[in-house]
Coordinates of C-alpha atoms in Angstrom, one line a residue:
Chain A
X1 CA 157.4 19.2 113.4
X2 CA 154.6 20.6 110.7
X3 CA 152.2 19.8 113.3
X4 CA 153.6 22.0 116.0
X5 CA 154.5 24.8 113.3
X6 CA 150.4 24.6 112.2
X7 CA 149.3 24.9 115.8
X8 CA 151.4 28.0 116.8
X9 CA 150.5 29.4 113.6
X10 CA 146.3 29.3 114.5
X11 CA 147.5 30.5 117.9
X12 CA 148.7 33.3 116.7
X13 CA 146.0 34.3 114.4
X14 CA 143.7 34.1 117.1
X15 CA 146.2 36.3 118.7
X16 CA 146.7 39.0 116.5
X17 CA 142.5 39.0 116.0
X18 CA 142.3 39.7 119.3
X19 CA 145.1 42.4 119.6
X20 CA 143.5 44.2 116.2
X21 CA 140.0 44.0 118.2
X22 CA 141.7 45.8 121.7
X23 CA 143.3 48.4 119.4
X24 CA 140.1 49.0 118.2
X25 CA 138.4 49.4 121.5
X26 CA 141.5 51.2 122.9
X27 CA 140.8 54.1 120.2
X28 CA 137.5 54.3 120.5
X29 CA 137.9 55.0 124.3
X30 CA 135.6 52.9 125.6
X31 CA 132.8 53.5 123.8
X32 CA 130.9 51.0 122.7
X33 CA 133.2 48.2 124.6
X34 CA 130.7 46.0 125.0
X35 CA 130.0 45.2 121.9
X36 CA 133.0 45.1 120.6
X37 CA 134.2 42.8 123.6
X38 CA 131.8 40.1 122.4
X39 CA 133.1 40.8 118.5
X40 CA 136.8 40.5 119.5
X41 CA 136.0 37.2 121.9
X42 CA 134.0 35.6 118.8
X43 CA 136.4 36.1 116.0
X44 CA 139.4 35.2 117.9
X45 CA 137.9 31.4 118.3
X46 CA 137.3 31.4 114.8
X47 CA 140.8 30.2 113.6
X48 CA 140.8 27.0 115.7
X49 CA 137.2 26.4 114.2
X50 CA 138.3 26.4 111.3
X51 CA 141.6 24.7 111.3
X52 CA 139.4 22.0 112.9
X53 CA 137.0 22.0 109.6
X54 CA 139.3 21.9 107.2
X55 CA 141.0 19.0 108.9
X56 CA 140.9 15.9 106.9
X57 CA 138.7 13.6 110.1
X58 CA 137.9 10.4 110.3
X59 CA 134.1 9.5 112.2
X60 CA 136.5 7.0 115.0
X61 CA 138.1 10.9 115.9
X62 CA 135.1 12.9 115.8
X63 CA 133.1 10.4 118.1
X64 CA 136.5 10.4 120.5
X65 CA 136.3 14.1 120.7
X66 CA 132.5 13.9 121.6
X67 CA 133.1 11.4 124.1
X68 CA 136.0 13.3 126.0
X69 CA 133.4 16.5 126.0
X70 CA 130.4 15.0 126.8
X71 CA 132.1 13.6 129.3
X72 CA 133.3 17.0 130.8
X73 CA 129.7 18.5 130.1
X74 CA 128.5 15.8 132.2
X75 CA 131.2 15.7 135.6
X76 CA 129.0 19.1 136.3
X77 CA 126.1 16.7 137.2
X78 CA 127.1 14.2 139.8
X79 CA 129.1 16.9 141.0
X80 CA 126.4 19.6 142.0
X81 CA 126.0 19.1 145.6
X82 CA 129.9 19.6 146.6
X83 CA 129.9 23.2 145.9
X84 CA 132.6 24.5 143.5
X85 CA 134.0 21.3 143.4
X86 CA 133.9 20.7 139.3
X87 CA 135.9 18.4 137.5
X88 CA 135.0 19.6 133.8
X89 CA 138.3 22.2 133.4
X90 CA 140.3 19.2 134.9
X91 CA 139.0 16.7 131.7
X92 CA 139.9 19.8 129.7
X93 CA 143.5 19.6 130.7
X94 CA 144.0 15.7 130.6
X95 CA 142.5 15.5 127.3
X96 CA 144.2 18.2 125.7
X97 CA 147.6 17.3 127.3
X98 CA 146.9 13.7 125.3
X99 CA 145.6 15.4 121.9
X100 CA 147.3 18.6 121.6
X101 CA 146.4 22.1 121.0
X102 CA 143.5 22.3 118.5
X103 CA 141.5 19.0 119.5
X104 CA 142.5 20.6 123.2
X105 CA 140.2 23.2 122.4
X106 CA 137.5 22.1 120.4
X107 CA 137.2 19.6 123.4
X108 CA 137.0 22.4 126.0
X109 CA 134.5 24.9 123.7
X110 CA 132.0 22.2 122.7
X111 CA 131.8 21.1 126.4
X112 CA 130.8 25.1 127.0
X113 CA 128.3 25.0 124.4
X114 CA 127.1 21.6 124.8
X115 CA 126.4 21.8 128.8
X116 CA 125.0 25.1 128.5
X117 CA 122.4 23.4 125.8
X118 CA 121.0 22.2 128.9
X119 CA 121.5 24.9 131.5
X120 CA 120.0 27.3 129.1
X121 CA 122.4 30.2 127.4
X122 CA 123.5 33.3 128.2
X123 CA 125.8 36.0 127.7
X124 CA 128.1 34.1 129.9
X125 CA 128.4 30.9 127.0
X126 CA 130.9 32.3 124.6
X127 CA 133.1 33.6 127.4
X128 CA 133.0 30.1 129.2
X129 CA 133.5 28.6 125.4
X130 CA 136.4 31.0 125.4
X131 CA 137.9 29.9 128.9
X132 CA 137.9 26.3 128.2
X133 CA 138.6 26.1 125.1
X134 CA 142.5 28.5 125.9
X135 CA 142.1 26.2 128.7
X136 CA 142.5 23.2 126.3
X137 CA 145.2 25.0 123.6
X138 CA 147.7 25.8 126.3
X139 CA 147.6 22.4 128.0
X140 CA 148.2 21.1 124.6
X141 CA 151.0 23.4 124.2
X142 CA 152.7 22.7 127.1
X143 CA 152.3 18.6 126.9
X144 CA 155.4 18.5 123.5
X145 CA 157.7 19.3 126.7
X146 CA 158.8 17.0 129.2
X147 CA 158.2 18.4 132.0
X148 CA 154.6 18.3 131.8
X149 CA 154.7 14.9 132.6
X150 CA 155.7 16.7 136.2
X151 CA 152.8 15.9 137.8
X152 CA 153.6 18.6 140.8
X153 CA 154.1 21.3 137.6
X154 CA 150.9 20.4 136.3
X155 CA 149.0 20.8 139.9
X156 CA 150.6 24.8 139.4
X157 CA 149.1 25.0 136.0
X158 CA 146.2 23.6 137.1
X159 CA 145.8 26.1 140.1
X160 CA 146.6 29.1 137.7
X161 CA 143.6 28.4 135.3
X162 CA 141.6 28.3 138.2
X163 CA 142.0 32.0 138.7
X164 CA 142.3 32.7 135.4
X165 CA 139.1 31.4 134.6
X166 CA 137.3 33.3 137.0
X167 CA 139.3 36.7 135.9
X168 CA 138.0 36.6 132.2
X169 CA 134.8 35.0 133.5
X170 CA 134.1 38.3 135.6
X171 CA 135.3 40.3 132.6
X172 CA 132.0 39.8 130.9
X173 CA 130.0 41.8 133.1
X174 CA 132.1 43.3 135.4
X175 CA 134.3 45.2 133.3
X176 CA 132.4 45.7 130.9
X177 CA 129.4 47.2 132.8
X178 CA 131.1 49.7 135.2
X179 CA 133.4 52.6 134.1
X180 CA 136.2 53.4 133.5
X181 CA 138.8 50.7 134.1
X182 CA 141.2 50.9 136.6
X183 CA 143.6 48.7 138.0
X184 CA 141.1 49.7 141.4
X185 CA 138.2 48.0 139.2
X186 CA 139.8 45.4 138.7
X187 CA 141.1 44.4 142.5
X188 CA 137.6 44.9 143.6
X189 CA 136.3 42.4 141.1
X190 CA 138.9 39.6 142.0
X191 CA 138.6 40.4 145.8
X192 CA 134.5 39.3 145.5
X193 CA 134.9 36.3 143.7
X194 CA 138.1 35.2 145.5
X195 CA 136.5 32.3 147.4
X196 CA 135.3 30.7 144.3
X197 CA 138.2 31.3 141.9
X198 CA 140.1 29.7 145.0
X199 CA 137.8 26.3 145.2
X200 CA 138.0 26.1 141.8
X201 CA 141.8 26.5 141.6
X202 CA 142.0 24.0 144.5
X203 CA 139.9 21.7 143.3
X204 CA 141.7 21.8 140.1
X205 CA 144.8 20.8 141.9
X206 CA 143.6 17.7 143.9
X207 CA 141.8 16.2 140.7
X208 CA 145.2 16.6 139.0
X209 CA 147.3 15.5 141.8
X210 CA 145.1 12.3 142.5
X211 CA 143.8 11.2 138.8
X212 CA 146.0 12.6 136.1
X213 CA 148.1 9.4 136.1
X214 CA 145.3 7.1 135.2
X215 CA 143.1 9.5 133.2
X216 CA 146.3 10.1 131.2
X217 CA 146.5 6.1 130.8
X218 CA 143.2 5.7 129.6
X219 CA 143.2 8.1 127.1
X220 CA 146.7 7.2 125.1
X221 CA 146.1 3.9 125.5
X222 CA 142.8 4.9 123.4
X223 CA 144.8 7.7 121.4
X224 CA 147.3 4.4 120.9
X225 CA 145.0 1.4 120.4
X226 CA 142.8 3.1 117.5
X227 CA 145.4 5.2 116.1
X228 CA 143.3 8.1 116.5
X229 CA 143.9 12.1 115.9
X230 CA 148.2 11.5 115.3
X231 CA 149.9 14.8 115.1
X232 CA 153.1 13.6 113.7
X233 CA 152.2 12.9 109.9
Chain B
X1 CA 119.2 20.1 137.7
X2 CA 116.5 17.8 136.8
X3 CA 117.1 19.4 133.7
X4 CA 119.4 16.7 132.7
X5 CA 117.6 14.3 130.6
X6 CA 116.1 12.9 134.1
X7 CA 113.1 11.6 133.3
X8 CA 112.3 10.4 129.6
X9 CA 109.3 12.5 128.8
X10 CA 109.3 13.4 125.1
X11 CA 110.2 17.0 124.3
X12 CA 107.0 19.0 123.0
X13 CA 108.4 19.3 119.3
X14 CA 108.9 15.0 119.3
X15 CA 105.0 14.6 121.0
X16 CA 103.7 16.9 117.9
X17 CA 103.3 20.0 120.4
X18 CA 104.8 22.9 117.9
X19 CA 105.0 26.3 119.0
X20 CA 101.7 28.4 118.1
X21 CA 103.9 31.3 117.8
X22 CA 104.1 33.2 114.2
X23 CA 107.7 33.9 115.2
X24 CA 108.6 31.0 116.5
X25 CA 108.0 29.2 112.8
X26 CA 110.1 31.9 110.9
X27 CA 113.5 30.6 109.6
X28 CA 116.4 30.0 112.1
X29 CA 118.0 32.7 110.8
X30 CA 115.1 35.2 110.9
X31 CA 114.7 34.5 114.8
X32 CA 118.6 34.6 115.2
X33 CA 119.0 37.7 113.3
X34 CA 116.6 39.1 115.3
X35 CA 118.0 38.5 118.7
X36 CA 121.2 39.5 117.6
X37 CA 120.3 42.9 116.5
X38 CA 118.0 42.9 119.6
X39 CA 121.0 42.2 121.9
X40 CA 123.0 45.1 120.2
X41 CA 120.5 47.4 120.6
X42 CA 120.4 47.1 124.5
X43 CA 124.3 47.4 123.8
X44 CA 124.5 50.6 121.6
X45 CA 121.6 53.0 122.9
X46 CA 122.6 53.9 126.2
X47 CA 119.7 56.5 126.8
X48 CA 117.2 55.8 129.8
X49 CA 114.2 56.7 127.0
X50 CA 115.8 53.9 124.8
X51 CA 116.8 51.8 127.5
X52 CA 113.2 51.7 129.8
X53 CA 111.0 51.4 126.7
X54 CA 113.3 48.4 125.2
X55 CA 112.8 46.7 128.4
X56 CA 109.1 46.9 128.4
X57 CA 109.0 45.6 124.6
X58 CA 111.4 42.5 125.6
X59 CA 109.1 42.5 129.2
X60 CA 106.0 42.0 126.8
X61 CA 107.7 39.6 124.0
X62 CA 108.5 37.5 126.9
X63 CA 104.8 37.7 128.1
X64 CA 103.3 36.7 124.8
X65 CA 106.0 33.5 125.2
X66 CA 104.2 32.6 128.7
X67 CA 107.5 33.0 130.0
X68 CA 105.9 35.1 133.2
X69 CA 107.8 32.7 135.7
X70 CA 110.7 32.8 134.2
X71 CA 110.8 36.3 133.7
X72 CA 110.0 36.8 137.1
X73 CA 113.1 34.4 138.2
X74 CA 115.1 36.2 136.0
X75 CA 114.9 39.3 137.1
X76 CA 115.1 38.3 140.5
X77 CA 118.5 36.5 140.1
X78 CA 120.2 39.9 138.1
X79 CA 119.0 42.3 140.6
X80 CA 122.2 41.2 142.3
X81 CA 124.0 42.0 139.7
X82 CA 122.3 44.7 138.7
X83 CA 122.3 46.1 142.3
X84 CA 125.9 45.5 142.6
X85 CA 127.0 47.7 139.2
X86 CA 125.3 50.4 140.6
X87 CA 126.7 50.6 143.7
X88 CA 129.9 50.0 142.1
X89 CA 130.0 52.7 139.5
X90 CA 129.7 55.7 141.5
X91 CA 132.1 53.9 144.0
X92 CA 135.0 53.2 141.5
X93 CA 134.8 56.3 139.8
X94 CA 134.6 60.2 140.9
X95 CA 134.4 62.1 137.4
X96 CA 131.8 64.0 136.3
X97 CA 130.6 67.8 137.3
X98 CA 127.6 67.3 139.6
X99 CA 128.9 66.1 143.1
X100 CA 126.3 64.7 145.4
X101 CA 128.3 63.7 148.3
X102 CA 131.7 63.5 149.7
X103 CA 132.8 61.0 152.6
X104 CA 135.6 59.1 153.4
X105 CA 137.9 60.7 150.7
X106 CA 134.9 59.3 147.9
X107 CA 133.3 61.3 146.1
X108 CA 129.8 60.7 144.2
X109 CA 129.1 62.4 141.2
X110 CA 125.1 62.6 139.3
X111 CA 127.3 61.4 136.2
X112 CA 128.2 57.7 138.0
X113 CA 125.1 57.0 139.4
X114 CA 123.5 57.8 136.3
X115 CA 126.2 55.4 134.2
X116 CA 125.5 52.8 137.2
X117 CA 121.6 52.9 136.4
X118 CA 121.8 52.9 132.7
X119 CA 124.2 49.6 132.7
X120 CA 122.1 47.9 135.0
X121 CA 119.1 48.5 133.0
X122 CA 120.8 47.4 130.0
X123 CA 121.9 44.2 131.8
X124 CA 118.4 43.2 133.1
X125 CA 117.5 43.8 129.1
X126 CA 120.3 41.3 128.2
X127 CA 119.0 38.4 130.3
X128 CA 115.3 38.9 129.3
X129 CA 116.6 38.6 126.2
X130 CA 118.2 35.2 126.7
X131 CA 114.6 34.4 128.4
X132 CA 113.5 34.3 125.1
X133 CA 116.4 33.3 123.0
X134 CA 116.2 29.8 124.9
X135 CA 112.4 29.8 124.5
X136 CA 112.5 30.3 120.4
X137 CA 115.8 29.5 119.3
X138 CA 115.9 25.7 120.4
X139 CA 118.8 23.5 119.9
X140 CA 118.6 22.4 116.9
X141 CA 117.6 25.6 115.5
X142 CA 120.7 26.6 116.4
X143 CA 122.8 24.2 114.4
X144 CA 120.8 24.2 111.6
X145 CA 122.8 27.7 111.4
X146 CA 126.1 26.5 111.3
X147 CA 125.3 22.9 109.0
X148 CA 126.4 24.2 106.0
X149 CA 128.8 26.5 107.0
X150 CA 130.6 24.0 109.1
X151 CA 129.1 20.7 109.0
X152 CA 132.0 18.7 111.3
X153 CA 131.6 20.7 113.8
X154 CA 127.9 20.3 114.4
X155 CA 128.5 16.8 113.2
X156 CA 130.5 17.1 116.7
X157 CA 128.5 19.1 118.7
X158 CA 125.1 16.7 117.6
X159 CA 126.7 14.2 118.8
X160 CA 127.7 15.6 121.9
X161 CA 124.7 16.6 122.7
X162 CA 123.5 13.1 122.3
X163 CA 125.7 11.6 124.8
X164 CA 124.5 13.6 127.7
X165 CA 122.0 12.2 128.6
X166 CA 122.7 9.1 127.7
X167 CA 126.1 9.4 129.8
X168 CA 123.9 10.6 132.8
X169 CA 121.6 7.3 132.4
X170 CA 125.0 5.0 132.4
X171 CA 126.5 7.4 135.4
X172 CA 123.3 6.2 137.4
X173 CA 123.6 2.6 136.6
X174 CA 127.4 2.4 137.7
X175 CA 127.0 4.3 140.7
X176 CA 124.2 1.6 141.6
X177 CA 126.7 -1.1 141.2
X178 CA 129.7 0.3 142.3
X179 CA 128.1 0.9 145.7
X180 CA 127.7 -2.9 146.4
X181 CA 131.9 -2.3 146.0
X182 CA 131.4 0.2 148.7
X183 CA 132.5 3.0 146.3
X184 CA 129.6 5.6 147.0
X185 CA 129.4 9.8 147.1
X186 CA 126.5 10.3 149.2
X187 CA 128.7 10.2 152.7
X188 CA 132.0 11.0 153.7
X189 CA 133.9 14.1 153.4
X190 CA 134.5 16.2 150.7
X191 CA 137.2 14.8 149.9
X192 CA 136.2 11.4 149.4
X193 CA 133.1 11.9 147.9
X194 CA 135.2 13.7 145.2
X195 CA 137.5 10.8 145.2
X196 CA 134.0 8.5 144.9
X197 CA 133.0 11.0 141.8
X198 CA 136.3 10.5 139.9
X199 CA 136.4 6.9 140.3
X200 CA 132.8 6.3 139.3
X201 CA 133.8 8.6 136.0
X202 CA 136.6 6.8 135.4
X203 CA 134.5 3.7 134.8
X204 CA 132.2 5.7 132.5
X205 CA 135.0 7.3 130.2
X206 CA 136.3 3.4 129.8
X207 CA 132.7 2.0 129.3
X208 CA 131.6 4.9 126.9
X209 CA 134.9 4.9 124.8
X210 CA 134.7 1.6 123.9
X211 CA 131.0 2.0 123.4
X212 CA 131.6 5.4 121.0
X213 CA 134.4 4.3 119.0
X214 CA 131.9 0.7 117.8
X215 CA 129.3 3.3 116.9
X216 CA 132.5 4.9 115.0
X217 CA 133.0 2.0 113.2
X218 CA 129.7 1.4 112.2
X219 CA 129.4 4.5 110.5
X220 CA 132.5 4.0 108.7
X221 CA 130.9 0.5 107.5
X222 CA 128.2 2.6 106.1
X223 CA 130.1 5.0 104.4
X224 CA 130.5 7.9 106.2
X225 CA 133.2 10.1 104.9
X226 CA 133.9 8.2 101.7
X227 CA 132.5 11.2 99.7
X228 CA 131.0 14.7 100.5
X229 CA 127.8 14.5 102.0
X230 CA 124.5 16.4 101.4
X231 CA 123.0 17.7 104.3
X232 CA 118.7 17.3 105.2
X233 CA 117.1 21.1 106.0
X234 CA 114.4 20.5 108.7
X235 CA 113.4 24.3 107.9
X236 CA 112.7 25.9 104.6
X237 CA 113.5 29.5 103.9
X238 CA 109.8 31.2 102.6
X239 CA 109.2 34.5 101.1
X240 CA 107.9 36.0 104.3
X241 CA 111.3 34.9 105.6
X242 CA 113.4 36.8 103.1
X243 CA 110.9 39.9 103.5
X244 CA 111.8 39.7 106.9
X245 CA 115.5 39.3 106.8
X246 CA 116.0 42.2 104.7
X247 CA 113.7 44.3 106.7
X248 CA 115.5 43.6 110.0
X249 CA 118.6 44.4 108.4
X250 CA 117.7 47.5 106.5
X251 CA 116.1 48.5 109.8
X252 CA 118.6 47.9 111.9
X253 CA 121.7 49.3 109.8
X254 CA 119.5 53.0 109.9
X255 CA 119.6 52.8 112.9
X256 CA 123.8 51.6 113.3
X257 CA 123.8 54.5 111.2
X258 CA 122.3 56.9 113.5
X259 CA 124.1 55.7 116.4
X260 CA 127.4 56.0 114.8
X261 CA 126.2 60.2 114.5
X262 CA 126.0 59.8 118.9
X263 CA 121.7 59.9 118.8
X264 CA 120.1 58.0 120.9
X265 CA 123.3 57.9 123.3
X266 CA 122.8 60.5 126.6
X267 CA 126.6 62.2 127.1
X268 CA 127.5 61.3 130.6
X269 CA 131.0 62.4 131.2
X270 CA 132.5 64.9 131.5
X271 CA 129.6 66.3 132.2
X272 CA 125.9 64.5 131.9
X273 CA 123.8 66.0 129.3
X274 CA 120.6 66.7 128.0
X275 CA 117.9 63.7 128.5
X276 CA 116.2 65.6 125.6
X277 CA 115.5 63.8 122.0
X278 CA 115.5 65.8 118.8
X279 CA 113.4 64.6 116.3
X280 CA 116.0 62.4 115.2
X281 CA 116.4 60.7 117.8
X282 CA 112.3 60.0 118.0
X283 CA 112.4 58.5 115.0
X284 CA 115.1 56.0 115.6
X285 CA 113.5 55.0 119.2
X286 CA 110.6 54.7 117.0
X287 CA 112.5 52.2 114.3
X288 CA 114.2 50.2 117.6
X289 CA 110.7 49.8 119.2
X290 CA 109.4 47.8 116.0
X291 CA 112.1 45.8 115.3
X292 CA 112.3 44.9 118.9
X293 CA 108.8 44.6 118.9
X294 CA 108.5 42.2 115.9
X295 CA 107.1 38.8 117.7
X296 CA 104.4 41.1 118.9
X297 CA 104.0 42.8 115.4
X298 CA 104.0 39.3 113.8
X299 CA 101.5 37.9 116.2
X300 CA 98.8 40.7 115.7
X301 CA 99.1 41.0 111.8
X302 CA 97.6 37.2 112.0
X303 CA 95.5 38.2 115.0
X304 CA 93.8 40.6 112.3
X305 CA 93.6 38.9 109.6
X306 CA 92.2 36.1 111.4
X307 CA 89.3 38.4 113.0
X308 CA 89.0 40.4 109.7
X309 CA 88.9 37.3 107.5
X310 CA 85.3 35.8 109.4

């Protein structure tokens, strides 16, 4: 019960952060948004980061978070040639659904940061770091209920983050780049990246729908067998 | 993406090969600093002056990197981008006094089309940038940053890094032998290739868990997290470092300063303004130029003293 008070209160932290930064950018009436877009997206990650360093780790956890995000990192590889067609937010999900909230999404972040380490960086890293790693938190807030062992509810939720990783990902230079913003901006952004948002929403949903049961196995059974990263203290 | 850990060539830095920059030795978080105030530059001064002559100093910094190609790429793969924001602008938005043309119910101001051309420009400067940044800051430049701030988490991401490659070498080797099982992506349809995929990473997150959580133990055995650790510094901070730092900072929180008072900013809407610079505003484009310029600035001063010296 202390666990699940903990996480909602580093949720919202990051929340109010990031409501303290809009207000900011809401007064100054979109000047300097850009700027202030990358300060708000930074600081609001910062609670989890550090609720994750002041936890009290042992090296069996640390290594099991590496594994499960080098592991997502690396689904982008064999991957490549089917177009769109990535498994990396669906590893997010799985893992985060078996850890909970805050390894959820240092699992999803350092597979951002970790895979773009060897696509090269770019503006685009702390959004994606962003995407994942919220990605990660609410699949771990969702998996204390018991319906998200609904495999059908999960395909939905899986679908949804599809688009709503490719909304915040075209935030960075859509939105930010072209003035002012209206509801019209908007449509015209999701309208042109509607075909990948969709593969990637779809593809979300047939990884979930076929592998979720085993990937789930595997990973409590590891969770189980080593006693690793238990919530309920 | 051969860039994965493909082949097993050592890096440059492991065969001995360190940069010959000057600003590619400075302190982590000199070269950090620097990129960070560079990037909010582009950000803050949206001024076609500001804007065309930041882009030839980052244009030139990425020169004196030998980065021509990738420059080149670059640029190539924004002008989408950059195209696309300024067709966009005067599209999604008809304030501003000067109307060039009306059709369809649209109408195109000078103001939008200006806005469109400044943003892209500042775009294009953002991505040289990163042309750099991935040239100067490398990897583990980048965690030295954060080891004493937060040494679990690059603890973490270290290790992750690590298993990359190595995860792409195993991937290899049980795709070999799982297509004697008949389990293989390179035919089929999409759908069961991606089926193949999963499968084949199934076996890897199995094999490399068990794998991982021995190495775990080990370190355990060896005493890792009995007590707090020290942590080894691959880079030392110098005097030239500190110098620098404060300079940078100094330098750039002027100019903050003069920003925050609107110079070096062209008013667009309502109504687009003077492209004129007071003297002001000369003298911070002046202060943005050097810091910007500072790899370059670096580079010559030894380039003199070198020729001056014999």
């Amino acid at each position: 019960m202390k666990a699940l008070k903990n996480s909602w209160t580093t949720f919202g932290l990051a929340f109010l952060i990031m409501a303290i930064f809009m207000l900011f950018i809401v007064t100054l009436k979109g000047q300097h948004f850009l700027i202030f877009s990358f300060i708000c997206l930074i600081t609001s990650m910062l609670p989890f980061y550090w609720r994750f360093e002041t936890r009290d780790i042992r090296a069996r956890e640390i290594i099991f978070i590496a594994v499960l995000a080098a592991i997502a990192a690396v689904t982008r590889v064999p991957f490549a040639p089917l177009p769109s067609v990535q498994p990396t937010s669906f590893v997010i999900i799985v893992s985060a659904l078996v850890l909970g909230p805050e390894s959820g999404f240092i699992v999803g972040s350092t597979a951002a940061i970790v895979s773009n380490m060897f696509l090269g960086q770019g503006p685009w890293t702390p959004w994606q770091m962003f995407c994942w790693g919220m990605m990660g938190v609410t699949a771990g807030l969702i998996s204390r209920h018991q319906w998200a062992q609904n495999k059908y509810l999960l395909c939905i939720f899986g679908f949804f983050w599809g688009f709503i990783f490719g909304w915040i990902m075209n935030l960075w230079y859509f939105v930010a780049y072209v003035n002012p913003l209206t509801i019209k901006t908007f449509i015209a952004a999701y309208v042109a990246s509607f075909y990948f948002d969709l593969a990637h929403a779809l593809s979300n949903v047939f990884f979930i729908f076929f592998f979720y049961q085993s990937w789930y196995r595997i990973i409590s059974r590891f969770k189980v067998k080593y006693g690793l990263l238990a919530e309920d203290e | 993406m051969d860039v994965y850990g493909r082949s097993r060539a050592r890096s440059q830095r492991a065969s001995g090969l360190k940069s010959q920059l000057v600003f590619d030795q400075l302190n982590p978080i000199v070269i950090f600093a620097y990129y960070v105030i560079a990037i909010a530059f582009s950000m803050v001064f949206i001024h076609p002056t500001y804007l065309v002559s930041e882009l030839l100093m980052i244009i030139a910094v990425n020169l004196l990197a030998k980065n021509q190609k990738k420059t080149l790429g670059t640029l190539q793969g924004a002008l989408f981008m950059m195209l696309f924001i300024v067709v966009m602008n005067p599209i999604m938005n008809n304030h501003g006094a000067h109307v060039i043309v009306t059709f369809g119910g649209t109408v195109i101001t000078a103001e939008a089309v200006t806005y469109g051309f400044l943003m892209a420009l500042s775009l294009a400067i953002l991505m040289l940038i990163f042309v750099s940044y991935n040239q100067s800051m490398t990897n583990h430049k980048f965690l030295y940053l954060f080891v004493r701030i937060s040494p679990q988490l690059t603890l973490l991401t270290m290790i992750t890094m690590r298993f990359v490659p190595l995860f792409i070498r195993r991937f290899t080797n049980i795709k070999n032998v799982q297509r004697t099982r008949g389990v293989q992506m390179e035919i089929g349809s999409v759908r069961a290739r991606s089926h193949a995929g999963m499968r084949l990473m199934e076996v890897l997150l199995i094999n490399s868990l068990v794998d991982a959580l021995q190495t775990a133990d080990s370190m355990t055995a060896r005493g890792y997290g009995s007590q707090k650790r020290t942590s080894y510094q691959r880079y030392r901070f110098t005097q030239r470092d500190g110098w620098l730092l404060t300079l940078l900072i100094a330098g750039s929180g002027l100019c903050f300063y003069f920003a925050k008072q609107g110079i070096g900013r062209l008013a667009i809407y309502p109504m687009l303004g003077s492209i004129h610079l007071d003297q002001i505003g000369w003298l911070c484009l002046v202060l943005v130029l050097l810091i910007d310029s500072l790899p370059l600035l670096l580079e010559g001063w030894e380039y003199l003293w070198w020729t001056l010296r014999k």
